[in-house]
Structure formats: structure tokens, C-alpha cells
Coordinates of C-alpha atoms in Angstrom, one line a residue:
X182 CA 96.8 127.3 90.8
X183 CA 99.4 124.9 92.2
X184 CA 99.0 121.4 91.9
X185 CA 99.8 118.8 94.2
X186 CA 98.9 116.1 92.6
X187 CA 100.3 113.3 90.0
X188 CA 98.7 110.4 88.2
X189 CA 99.8 106.6 88.0
X190 CA 97.7 105.9 91.4
X191 CA 100.7 108.0 93.4
X192 CA 99.0 109.2 95.8
X193 CA 99.8 112.9 96.1
X194 CA 102.5 114.9 98.0
X195 CA 100.2 117.0 100.1
X196 CA 96.7 115.1 101.2
X197 CA 93.5 117.2 102.8
X198 CA 92.4 115.8 106.1
X199 CA 88.7 115.7 107.1
X200 CA 88.7 114.6 110.2
X201 CA 87.3 116.9 112.8
X202 CA 85.4 119.1 110.7
X203 CA 82.7 118.8 110.7
X204 CA 79.7 120.5 109.0
X205 CA 82.1 123.1 107.4
X206 CA 83.0 120.1 105.7
X207 CA 82.3 121.8 101.9
X208 CA 83.5 125.2 102.6
X209 CA 86.4 123.5 103.1
X210 CA 87.0 121.2 100.9
X211 CA 86.1 124.4 98.2
X212 CA 89.0 126.2 99.6
X213 CA 91.0 123.1 99.2
X214 CA 90.4 122.1 95.9
X215 CA 90.9 125.9 94.6
X216 CA 94.3 125.6 96.0
X217 CA 95.7 123.5 93.9
X218 CA 94.7 120.6 96.9
X219 CA 93.9 117.7 94.9
X220 CA 93.9 114.5 97.5
X221 CA 91.2 113.9 100.3
X222 CA 91.6 111.9 103.3
X223 CA 88.2 110.6 105.6
X224 CA 86.7 107.2 106.6
X225 CA 83.5 105.7 106.9
X226 CA 83.5 106.4 110.8
X227 CA 81.5 108.7 112.5
X228 CA 83.2 109.9 115.2
X229 CA 85.9 111.9 113.8
X230 CA 85.0 112.9 110.2
X231 CA 82.3 113.3 107.9
X232 CA 82.5 110.9 104.7
X233 CA 79.3 112.4 103.2
X234 CA 79.9 116.2 103.7
X235 CA 83.2 115.4 101.5
X236 CA 81.5 114.1 98.9
X237 CA 78.5 116.4 98.5
X238 CA 81.6 119.1 97.8
X239 CA 83.5 117.0 95.7
X240 CA 80.7 115.5 93.5
X241 CA 79.7 120.0 93.6
X242 CA 83.0 120.2 92.1
X243 CA 83.3 117.8 89.5
X244 CA 79.3 118.1 88.5
X245 CA 79.6 121.8 87.9
X246 CA 83.5 120.9 86.0
X247 CA 86.2 122.5 88.4
X248 CA 87.4 119.4 89.0
X249 CA 87.9 115.9 87.4
X250 CA 86.8 113.7 89.2
X251 CA 90.4 112.0 87.6
X252 CA 92.2 114.2 88.9
X253 CA 91.5 114.1 92.1
X254 CA 93.2 111.0 95.0
X255 CA 89.9 110.2 97.0
X256 CA 91.1 107.2 100.0
X257 CA 88.7 106.5 102.7
X258 CA 89.2 103.6 105.6
X259 CA 87.8 101.1 107.0
X260 CA 87.2 101.0 110.7
X261 CA 86.9 98.3 112.5
X262 CA 86.2 99.5 115.8
X263 CA 84.4 103.0 116.6
X264 CA 87.5 105.4 117.0
X265 CA 89.4 103.4 114.3
X266 CA 91.6 102.4 116.9
X267 CA 92.2 99.5 118.9
X268 CA 91.0 100.9 122.4
X269 CA 87.9 101.8 121.0
X270 CA 84.3 99.2 120.9
X271 CA 84.9 96.3 118.3
X272 CA 82.1 96.3 115.6
X273 CA 82.2 93.0 115.0
X274 CA 82.1 89.5 117.4
X275 CA 83.6 86.9 114.6
X276 CA 85.6 86.4 112.1
X277 CA 82.4 86.2 109.5
X278 CA 81.2 89.3 111.3
X279 CA 84.9 91.4 110.2
X280 CA 84.1 90.0 106.4
X281 CA 80.3 91.3 106.3
X282 CA 81.4 94.4 107.7
X283 CA 83.3 95.3 105.0
X284 CA 81.1 94.8 102.7
X285 CA 79.2 96.6 104.1
X286 CA 81.5 99.4 104.9
X287 CA 82.9 99.5 101.4
X288 CA 79.1 100.2 99.7
X289 CA 78.6 102.3 101.8
X290 CA 82.0 104.8 101.3
X291 CA 81.4 105.0 97.2
X292 CA 77.5 105.7 98.3
X293 CA 78.6 108.7 100.3
X294 CA 81.6 109.6 98.5
X295 CA 80.0 109.4 94.7
X296 CA 76.6 109.4 95.2
X297 CA 76.0 105.9 94.0
X298 CA 76.7 102.0 95.0
X299 CA 79.4 100.1 93.0
X300 CA 76.8 98.5 90.8
X301 CA 74.3 101.6 90.0
X302 CA 74.3 105.2 88.4
X303 CA 70.8 106.2 89.0
X304 CA 70.0 109.7 90.0
X305 CA 71.2 112.8 89.2
X306 CA 73.7 113.8 91.8
X307 CA 75.5 110.3 90.8
X308 CA 78.8 110.3 89.3
X309 CA 79.2 107.7 86.4
X310 CA 80.8 103.8 86.7
X311 CA 84.0 105.6 85.7
X312 CA 83.7 107.9 88.6
X313 CA 82.7 105.6 91.5
X314 CA 85.7 105.0 92.8
X315 CA 88.3 104.8 95.9
X316 CA 91.9 105.4 94.9
X317 CA 92.8 103.9 98.2
X318 CA 91.2 101.4 100.9
X319 CA 93.0 101.6 104.4
X320 CA 93.2 99.2 106.7
X321 CA 91.8 102.0 109.9
X322 CA 94.1 99.4 112.0
X323 CA 94.9 96.1 112.6
X324 CA 93.0 94.2 114.8
X325 CA 93.4 92.4 118.3
X326 CA 94.9 88.8 116.1
X327 CA 96.5 88.5 113.5
X328 CA 93.3 86.1 112.5
X329 CA 91.4 88.4 112.8
X330 CA 93.7 91.7 110.6
X331 CA 94.0 88.9 107.4
X332 CA 89.9 88.3 107.4
X333 CA 89.4 92.0 108.0
X334 CA 92.2 92.8 104.3
X335 CA 90.6 89.5 102.7
X336 CA 87.4 91.1 103.1
X337 CA 89.0 94.4 101.3
X338 CA 91.0 92.6 98.6
X339 CA 87.5 91.3 96.7
X340 CA 87.1 95.4 96.0
X341 CA 89.9 95.3 93.8
X342 CA 90.1 96.6 91.5
X343 CA 86.7 98.1 91.5
X344 CA 85.8 99.8 93.0
X345 CA 88.8 99.9 95.7
X346 CA 91.8 101.3 92.9
X347 CA 94.5 100.1 96.1
X348 CA 94.4 98.7 99.8
X349 CA 96.4 100.4 102.2
X350 CA 97.2 100.2 106.0
X351 CA 97.1 102.8 109.0
X352 CA 98.6 102.7 112.2
X353 CA 100.4 99.9 112.4
X354 CA 103.9 99.2 113.2
X355 CA 107.7 97.9 112.2
X356 CA 106.6 94.2 112.8
X357 CA 103.5 94.6 112.0
X358 CA 103.8 95.6 108.5
X359 CA 106.0 93.1 107.8
X360 CA 104.1 90.3 108.6
X361 CA 100.7 91.7 106.7
X362 CA 102.8 92.5 103.7
X363 CA 104.3 88.3 103.5
X364 CA 100.5 86.7 104.7
X365 CA 99.1 88.7 102.0
X366 CA 98.2 88.6 97.9
X367 CA 97.6 92.0 97.6
X368 CA 99.6 94.2 99.4
X369 CA 99.9 97.1 100.8
X370 CA 100.0 100.6 98.2
X371 CA 99.8 102.7 101.3
X372 CA 101.2 103.1 104.8
X373 CA 99.8 105.7 106.6
X374 CA 100.9 106.2 110.3
X375 CA 102.0 109.5 112.7
X376 CA 104.8 111.5 112.3
X377 CA 106.4 112.4 115.4
X378 CA 109.4 111.7 117.4
X379 CA 107.7 108.9 119.6
X380 CA 107.9 106.7 117.0
X381 CA 111.3 107.4 116.5
X382 CA 109.9 109.6 113.0
X383 CA 109.1 105.6 112.0
X384 CA 113.2 105.3 110.0
X385 CA 111.8 101.0 109.9
X386 CA 108.5 101.9 108.7
X387 CA 109.7 104.3 106.3
X388 CA 112.4 102.4 105.5
X389 CA 110.4 99.3 104.7
X390 CA 108.0 101.3 103.0
X391 CA 110.4 102.8 99.8
X392 CA 112.4 98.9 99.8
X393 CA 108.8 98.0 99.1
X394 CA 107.6 100.4 96.3
X395 CA 105.2 101.4 99.2
X396 CA 103.9 105.5 99.7
X397 CA 104.2 106.4 103.2
X398 CA 102.1 109.3 104.4
X399 CA 102.7 110.8 107.7
X400 CA 99.9 113.1 110.2
X401 CA 100.5 114.7 113.0
X402 CA 103.3 116.6 110.6
X403 CA 103.5 120.0 112.5
X404 CA 100.6 118.9 116.1
X405 CA 103.6 117.0 117.2
X406 CA 107.0 118.2 116.3
X407 CA 107.2 121.7 117.5
X408 CA 109.9 122.0 118.6
X409 CA 111.3 121.0 114.5
X410 CA 109.6 124.2 114.1
X411 CA 112.5 125.6 116.2
X412 CA 115.0 124.4 114.4
X413 CA 118.0 125.2 112.5
X414 CA 116.7 123.6 108.8
X415 CA 112.7 124.6 109.1
X416 CA 114.1 128.6 110.8
X417 CA 116.2 129.1 107.7
X418 CA 113.8 127.9 105.0
X419 CA 110.7 130.5 106.2
X420 CA 113.2 133.4 106.4
X421 CA 114.7 132.8 102.8
X422 CA 111.5 132.0 100.7
X423 CA 109.1 134.2 103.0
X424 CA 106.9 131.8 103.9
X425 CA 105.7 130.7 107.8
X426 CA 107.5 127.9 109.7
X427 CA 104.5 125.2 109.5
X428 CA 104.9 125.0 105.9
X429 CA 108.5 124.8 105.4
X430 CA 108.6 121.9 108.0
X431 CA 106.1 120.3 106.1
X432 CA 108.4 120.9 103.0
X433 CA 111.2 119.9 104.4
X434 CA 109.8 116.4 105.5
X435 CA 107.7 116.0 101.9
X436 CA 111.2 115.8 100.5
X437 CA 112.1 112.9 102.5
X438 CA 109.4 111.0 100.7
X439 CA 106.3 111.4 103.1
X440 CA 103.5 112.5 101.6
X441 CA 101.4 114.9 104.1
X442 CA 97.9 115.5 105.7
X443 CA 97.6 118.6 105.9
X444 CA 93.9 119.4 108.3
X445 CA 92.4 122.8 108.2
X446 CA 89.0 124.4 109.9
X447 CA 90.4 127.6 109.0
X448 CA 89.8 128.6 104.5
X449 CA 92.7 131.6 104.9
X450 CA 94.8 128.7 106.5
X451 CA 94.8 126.5 103.6
X452 CA 95.1 128.6 101.6
X453 CA 98.4 130.4 102.8
X454 CA 100.0 127.2 103.4
X455 CA 98.9 125.8 99.8
X456 CA 100.4 128.9 98.2
X457 CA 103.4 129.0 100.3
X458 CA 104.2 125.3 99.6
X459 CA 103.6 125.7 96.1
X460 CA 106.1 128.6 96.4
X461 CA 108.4 126.2 98.1
X462 CA 108.3 123.6 95.5
X463 CA 109.0 126.2 92.8
X464 CA 112.1 127.5 94.4
X465 CA 113.3 123.1 94.5
X466 CA 112.5 123.3 90.9
X467 CA 114.4 125.9 89.9
X468 CA 117.5 125.9 90.5
X469 CA 117.4 125.3 94.7
X470 CA 118.6 121.4 94.9
X471 CA 121.9 122.1 96.2
X472 CA 120.4 124.5 99.1
X473 CA 117.5 122.6 100.0
X474 CA 119.4 119.1 99.5
X475 CA 121.4 120.8 102.8
X476 CA 118.5 121.8 104.9
X477 CA 117.0 118.5 104.1
X478 CA 119.9 116.5 105.8
X479 CA 120.4 119.3 109.3
X480 CA 116.4 118.6 109.4
X481 CA 117.4 114.4 109.3
X482 CA 120.4 115.2 112.2
X483 CA 117.9 117.4 114.4
X484 CA 115.1 114.5 114.4
X485 CA 118.0 112.4 114.7
X486 CA 120.3 113.5 116.9
X487 CA 118.8 116.0 118.7
X488 CA 120.8 118.8 116.9
X489 CA 120.0 121.5 116.5

């Protein structure tokens, strides 16, 4: 079984995204854990996520000693809008409402994930106090004004270091990220954005993250990068290592310092991709550095210059 997880409060290279998985969450999470995926992404936002079902599956595996809580990376999001993005309906009216919403949301996240509130560990389905934490709480999007965004962030800060170990931000531009970083006491530990041609592969944000020691996570790696599957680099990696195009692309992007948010509603697909990613990882660590470096640079040329 491959293991894509390392500790030291560092997100894993591969994170299973649970958006849109619905009632099939438990078997999918089971497949992900069995395949060595120990990172999970969810949100306290009912339209697209089933945070409680993820929690049920994780607690089941922990209770059966199939995995340790401390071997998992579990991140969730505070969503200030009903669909997680600024175009949705606001769930607040005043600055006080923002803080109130955060203070209601975080204990709910802990309860849904671990079966207890941060201050309670009673009940047979509850994890122990040392296990009822969130590795990273992510603000799903900036709010309509900087003042509102900072109000939400300040409320999130009050939960660090327990039950929240780190904070993150999603769906944010370079300019807004710089402003947020300079304004807050607890700096973002994670930035999670779409990784696609539409935003120039987020090069400014990724460079800023690298400079500040922020971990960058990318989603829509395959969905919005279909053209990259045809690139020379991806084709050569797939052919040389006998893997499919999707894990070849994900592996190349991951080697650029991007944690991959990988979602699938097919158990065999999860297993197949995980095995392929592990095969590539093993090759990279077994004398393939020079060739892999050439493949990575080739893909970068395709991404930024449109060359094949």
C-alpha cells in the first residue's frame, strides 16, 4: 500500500476531494484509505459536501485500528456563502454575524468529523480528545470586502491551536492573498486554488506561496487541463512507466510543488490511479531524477508557452 502522507503539519501530496460524492462516501473513503491516500478535503457546506459521511467513514477506520488519526490529514472549509463562492447567497448580515457563523461552524465540523464537540469526548462513536482536531480550516472564499474577510479570519484564528491546527484560504487572487497575508496574525498555511490555463496556472500565487512557505493545493488538475494530457511530457511518462495519462499528469504537476486534490466516485478508479501514482513516485526515487526533471521542464514549456 502506497502512503502519500508525511507529518510535520505538511499536507500530503495527494488529497482525496470529497465534493459531490454523496451517499457513496463511505466505500469511496474506504477505497482511498486502502490505496494509501491519507489526506481528505471536505467543507461545512451541504450543497456539494457530505462532511458527516466522511467523518463516519474515518471514525470507522480509526475504531477498527485500520488507520491512526495521527496518520491522517483532514481539512475542512468554512463557507460564508451557500455554494462556497462569492456568487452564492450570504449566510450573514453583519460583521458580528460572520464571527457568530464561524463560531457555530467550527464545533459543528469537529462534531461531524469526530463525533464530539471540541470540549466533549463522551459517547462510543466519539474520538478521544487528542484526536478531535482539524489539520487545516480553510476559508472557502474571500468575502465581499476586506473588512468582512478579516472578521471571518479573526474568528477562525480563535480556534488555533485546538481544535484547529492551521488555517488556509481558497479561491483567492494573488493581490488579495498578499493583502490578507500582511493583515493577519496567523498566516495562511495552505492556499487552495484552481490549477488551470484560465488563471495562468496560478503562477503568481504559487510563487508567493513558495516564498512564504505556504503549501499550495490545486484542484481541477485533470478536468480543466485536458489539452495537457496530449503533451509530449505526459505521453512519454505514461508510455515509459506504463501508467494512464491522468496519473502521469498529476505526478508531473505534483513535482512542481502542488498538492493534488483528486476526486473520484469510482472505487476502481481510485485504486488504479493511486497505484499508478505510487509507481511514478517509486521511479522518481530510484534513479529517475534526471529524466523526470526533463519531463517536468517540458510540461512547463507546454503550460506557459503553448509548445508541445
